[in-house]
């Protein structure tokens, strides 16, 4: 895929005066398709690695990971203004590589799906299971639950069970770019650590992604 993309770029740069508009458009399409396939392959490889990594639990501060992801996204899209609220004491005992993947995907999704909102807001926090409006009945009352909430596109709860499946998309690629692998990676990373993950949302009102970790 990199070769196809790279040689297509060479043709566009070195033979621009020879190619007519139709030829240039064809090469641009080839590059776009190669880049999409490359991203998909990388995401599938990442999903596969999650199952093979040896777990290494250590003390982590998820707020720090979330902040790092936000800074990276802001550097890429400096024109966007997003209110980001990160709660205090988001410490946890977990695998650092898996949790970085989790935060990259969850924060990245919130950033992406809120880009059409004038006053975008992302919130990262924690609470007890009993403090939720709709507690997870499979968890003990004292279980700590982490959440990431946005006020973006949201989704229809009738399709909530499809969110974490590979290639399951509730929005078209033209609306929001992506490979449909991110949340499948999140679920596998959380399950490997003995936790649970679920989501709540409403169309046009945003979404909240929850996860618990085995303590």
GROMACS .gro file of C-alpha atoms in nm:
model
  215
    1UNK     CA    1   0.000   0.000   0.000
    2UNK     CA    2   0.286   0.237   0.079
    3UNK     CA    3   0.447   0.156  -0.257
    4UNK     CA    4   0.125   0.219  -0.446
    5UNK     CA    5   0.077   0.547  -0.263
    6UNK     CA    6   0.441   0.651  -0.301
    7UNK     CA    7   0.475   0.577  -0.673
    8UNK     CA    8   0.140   0.746  -0.741
    9UNK     CA    9   0.276   1.055  -0.568
   10UNK     CA   10   0.591   1.036  -0.783
   11UNK     CA   11   0.378   1.029  -1.098
   12UNK     CA   12   0.178   1.329  -0.980
   13UNK     CA   13   0.490   1.528  -0.896
   14UNK     CA   14   0.722   1.433  -1.184
   15UNK     CA   15   0.470   1.396  -1.466
   16UNK     CA   16   0.222   1.668  -1.375
   17UNK     CA   17   0.269   1.846  -1.709
   18UNK     CA   18   0.210   1.528  -1.908
   19UNK     CA   19  -0.099   1.406  -1.724
   20UNK     CA   20  -0.430   1.570  -1.801
   21UNK     CA   21  -0.689   1.646  -1.534
   22UNK     CA   22  -0.852   1.305  -1.565
   23UNK     CA   23  -0.519   1.126  -1.520
   24UNK     CA   24  -0.432   1.334  -1.215
   25UNK     CA   25  -0.774   1.271  -1.065
   26UNK     CA   26  -0.728   0.895  -1.114
   27UNK     CA   27  -0.394   0.905  -0.931
   28UNK     CA   28  -0.542   1.107  -0.647
   29UNK     CA   29  -0.813   0.841  -0.613
   30UNK     CA   30  -0.551   0.565  -0.613
   31UNK     CA   31  -0.357   0.743  -0.338
   32UNK     CA   32  -0.669   0.796  -0.126
   33UNK     CA   33  -0.770   0.430  -0.162
   34UNK     CA   34  -0.419   0.308  -0.079
   35UNK     CA   35  -0.406   0.529   0.230
   36UNK     CA   36  -0.745   0.402   0.349
   37UNK     CA   37  -0.637   0.042   0.304
   38UNK     CA   38  -0.308   0.114   0.480
   39UNK     CA   39  -0.492   0.256   0.782
   40UNK     CA   40  -0.723  -0.044   0.788
   41UNK     CA   41  -0.432  -0.288   0.781
   42UNK     CA   42  -0.256  -0.099   1.063
   43UNK     CA   43  -0.573  -0.102   1.273
   44UNK     CA   44  -0.627  -0.474   1.216
   45UNK     CA   45  -0.267  -0.545   1.314
   46UNK     CA   46  -0.317  -0.338   1.627
   47UNK     CA   47  -0.631  -0.532   1.712
   48UNK     CA   48  -0.439  -0.857   1.670
   49UNK     CA   49  -0.151  -0.739   1.890
   50UNK     CA   50  -0.386  -0.655   2.175
   51UNK     CA   51  -0.462  -1.026   2.217
   52UNK     CA   52  -0.093  -1.125   2.223
   53UNK     CA   53   0.067  -0.865   2.448
   54UNK     CA   54   0.176  -0.990   2.786
   55UNK     CA   55  -0.006  -0.791   3.053
   56UNK     CA   56   0.204  -0.570   3.276
   57UNK     CA   57  -0.004  -0.396   3.542
   58UNK     CA   58   0.123  -0.077   3.699
   59UNK     CA   59  -0.013   0.241   3.851
   60UNK     CA   60  -0.142   0.478   3.583
   61UNK     CA   61  -0.311   0.816   3.577
   62UNK     CA   62  -0.567   0.804   3.296
   63UNK     CA   63  -0.606   1.180   3.312
   64UNK     CA   64  -0.245   1.219   3.201
   65UNK     CA   65  -0.298   0.980   2.909
   66UNK     CA   66  -0.616   1.164   2.807
   67UNK     CA   67  -0.436   1.501   2.821
   68UNK     CA   68  -0.156   1.371   2.599
   69UNK     CA   69  -0.405   1.249   2.340
   70UNK     CA   70  -0.589   1.583   2.347
   71UNK     CA   71  -0.266   1.779   2.296
   72UNK     CA   72  -0.181   1.561   1.997
   73UNK     CA   73  -0.525   1.616   1.842
   74UNK     CA   74  -0.507   1.991   1.903
   75UNK     CA   75  -0.168   2.003   1.731
   76UNK     CA   76  -0.319   1.832   1.427
   77UNK     CA   77  -0.633   2.049   1.420
   78UNK     CA   78  -0.534   2.378   1.579
   79UNK     CA   79  -0.837   2.552   1.431
   80UNK     CA   80  -1.078   2.354   1.648
   81UNK     CA   81  -1.195   2.486   1.983
   82UNK     CA   82  -1.300   2.203   2.215
   83UNK     CA   83  -1.375   2.229   2.585
   84UNK     CA   84  -1.201   1.936   2.753
   85UNK     CA   85  -1.278   1.853   3.116
   86UNK     CA   86  -1.062   1.588   3.280
   87UNK     CA   87  -1.153   1.479   3.630
   88UNK     CA   88  -0.915   1.445   3.923
   89UNK     CA   89  -0.771   1.117   4.050
   90UNK     CA   90  -0.822   0.891   3.751
   91UNK     CA   91  -0.560   0.651   3.885
   92UNK     CA   92  -0.583   0.281   3.810
   93UNK     CA   93  -0.377  -0.038   3.812
   94UNK     CA   94  -0.362  -0.146   3.448
   95UNK     CA   95  -0.143  -0.227   3.150
   96UNK     CA   96   0.007   0.099   3.013
   97UNK     CA   97   0.013  -0.003   2.646
   98UNK     CA   98  -0.346  -0.125   2.647
   99UNK     CA   99  -0.473   0.181   2.833
  100UNK     CA  100  -0.295   0.417   2.596
  101UNK     CA  101  -0.475   0.243   2.310
  102UNK     CA  102  -0.805   0.273   2.497
  103UNK     CA  103  -0.760   0.646   2.560
  104UNK     CA  104  -0.637   0.715   2.206
  105UNK     CA  105  -0.946   0.550   2.060
  106UNK     CA  106  -1.201   0.690   2.304
  107UNK     CA  107  -1.070   1.047   2.308
  108UNK     CA  108  -1.012   1.029   1.933
  109UNK     CA  109  -1.370   0.916   1.875
  110UNK     CA  110  -1.511   1.192   2.095
  111UNK     CA  111  -1.298   1.447   1.911
  112UNK     CA  112  -1.408   1.315   1.573
  113UNK     CA  113  -1.780   1.279   1.639
  114UNK     CA  114  -1.808   1.624   1.795
  115UNK     CA  115  -1.643   1.817   1.513
  116UNK     CA  116  -1.977   1.936   1.372
  117UNK     CA  117  -2.081   2.085   1.706
  118UNK     CA  118  -2.025   2.459   1.753
  119UNK     CA  119  -1.939   2.426   2.122
  120UNK     CA  120  -1.779   2.083   2.140
  121UNK     CA  121  -1.720   1.937   2.483
  122UNK     CA  122  -1.537   1.625   2.598
  123UNK     CA  123  -1.540   1.502   2.957
  124UNK     CA  124  -1.331   1.228   3.115
  125UNK     CA  125  -1.411   1.113   3.467
  126UNK     CA  126  -1.486   0.837   3.713
  127UNK     CA  127  -1.767   0.737   3.947
  128UNK     CA  128  -1.911   0.441   4.133
  129UNK     CA  129  -2.144   0.206   3.953
  130UNK     CA  130  -2.435   0.310   4.178
  131UNK     CA  131  -2.382   0.676   4.085
  132UNK     CA  132  -2.473   0.615   3.722
  133UNK     CA  133  -2.822   0.699   3.596
  134UNK     CA  134  -2.841   0.347   3.455
  135UNK     CA  135  -2.597   0.132   3.659
  136UNK     CA  136  -2.442  -0.173   3.498
  137UNK     CA  137  -2.625  -0.456   3.672
  138UNK     CA  138  -2.338  -0.696   3.609
  139UNK     CA  139  -2.103  -0.489   3.826
  140UNK     CA  140  -2.087  -0.468   4.202
  141UNK     CA  141  -2.212  -0.142   4.354
  142UNK     CA  142  -1.865  -0.035   4.471
  143UNK     CA  143  -1.700  -0.089   4.131
  144UNK     CA  144  -1.518   0.215   3.992
  145UNK     CA  145  -1.637   0.309   3.646
  146UNK     CA  146  -1.447   0.541   3.412
  147UNK     CA  147  -1.628   0.731   3.142
  148UNK     CA  148  -1.566   0.952   2.843
  149UNK     CA  149  -1.854   1.175   2.734
  150UNK     CA  150  -1.900   1.403   2.435
  151UNK     CA  151  -2.182   1.618   2.296
  152UNK     CA  152  -2.136   1.509   1.937
  153UNK     CA  153  -2.334   1.303   1.688
  154UNK     CA  154  -2.440   1.032   1.934
  155UNK     CA  155  -2.608   0.711   1.820
  156UNK     CA  156  -2.934   0.518   1.835
  157UNK     CA  157  -2.935   0.289   2.139
  158UNK     CA  158  -3.119   0.028   1.933
  159UNK     CA  159  -2.781  -0.040   1.767
  160UNK     CA  160  -2.565  -0.015   2.080
  161UNK     CA  161  -2.468  -0.384   2.060
  162UNK     CA  162  -2.301  -0.321   1.723
  163UNK     CA  163  -2.072  -0.043   1.843
  164UNK     CA  164  -1.790  -0.268   1.959
  165UNK     CA  165  -1.787  -0.507   1.663
  166UNK     CA  166  -1.514  -0.482   1.400
  167UNK     CA  167  -1.628  -0.298   1.085
  168UNK     CA  168  -1.958  -0.206   1.252
  169UNK     CA  169  -2.025   0.159   1.173
  170UNK     CA  170  -2.332   0.360   1.271
  171UNK     CA  171  -2.225   0.657   1.058
  172UNK     CA  172  -2.110   0.668   0.697
  173UNK     CA  173  -1.746   0.725   0.603
  174UNK     CA  174  -1.848   1.046   0.427
  175UNK     CA  175  -1.984   1.178   0.758
  176UNK     CA  176  -1.700   1.061   0.983
  177UNK     CA  177  -1.379   0.900   0.866
  178UNK     CA  178  -1.253   0.580   1.024
  179UNK     CA  179  -1.196   0.208   0.974
  180UNK     CA  180  -1.455   0.073   1.218
  181UNK     CA  181  -1.187  -0.103   1.426
  182UNK     CA  182  -1.132   0.145   1.711
  183UNK     CA  183  -1.405   0.040   1.954
  184UNK     CA  184  -1.342  -0.329   1.884
  185UNK     CA  185  -0.984  -0.262   1.997
  186UNK     CA  186  -1.110  -0.084   2.309
  187UNK     CA  187  -1.335  -0.375   2.402
  188UNK     CA  188  -1.059  -0.632   2.353
  189UNK     CA  189  -0.813  -0.424   2.558
  190UNK     CA  190  -1.060  -0.383   2.847
  191UNK     CA  191  -1.173  -0.747   2.841
  192UNK     CA  192  -0.811  -0.865   2.852
  193UNK     CA  193  -0.778  -0.680   3.181
  194UNK     CA  194  -1.089  -0.837   3.326
  195UNK     CA  195  -1.308  -0.532   3.276
  196UNK     CA  196  -1.628  -0.440   3.098
  197UNK     CA  197  -1.711  -0.171   2.844
  198UNK     CA  198  -2.046  -0.035   2.730
  199UNK     CA  199  -2.197   0.278   2.579
  200UNK     CA  200  -2.498   0.504   2.604
  201UNK     CA  201  -2.605   0.772   2.361
  202UNK     CA  202  -2.877   0.957   2.181
  203UNK     CA  203  -2.880   1.074   1.821
  204UNK     CA  204  -2.765   1.434   1.804
  205UNK     CA  205  -2.710   1.450   2.182
  206UNK     CA  206  -2.370   1.286   2.217
  207UNK     CA  207  -2.245   0.961   2.364
  208UNK     CA  208  -2.085   0.827   2.679
  209UNK     CA  209  -1.843   0.533   2.674
  210UNK     CA  210  -1.798   0.352   3.006
  211UNK     CA  211  -1.544   0.098   3.117
  212UNK     CA  212  -1.452  -0.080   3.439
  213UNK     CA  213  -1.128  -0.257   3.521
  214UNK     CA  214  -1.060  -0.557   3.741
  215UNK     CA  215  -0.904  -0.440   4.067
   0.00000   0.00000   0.00000
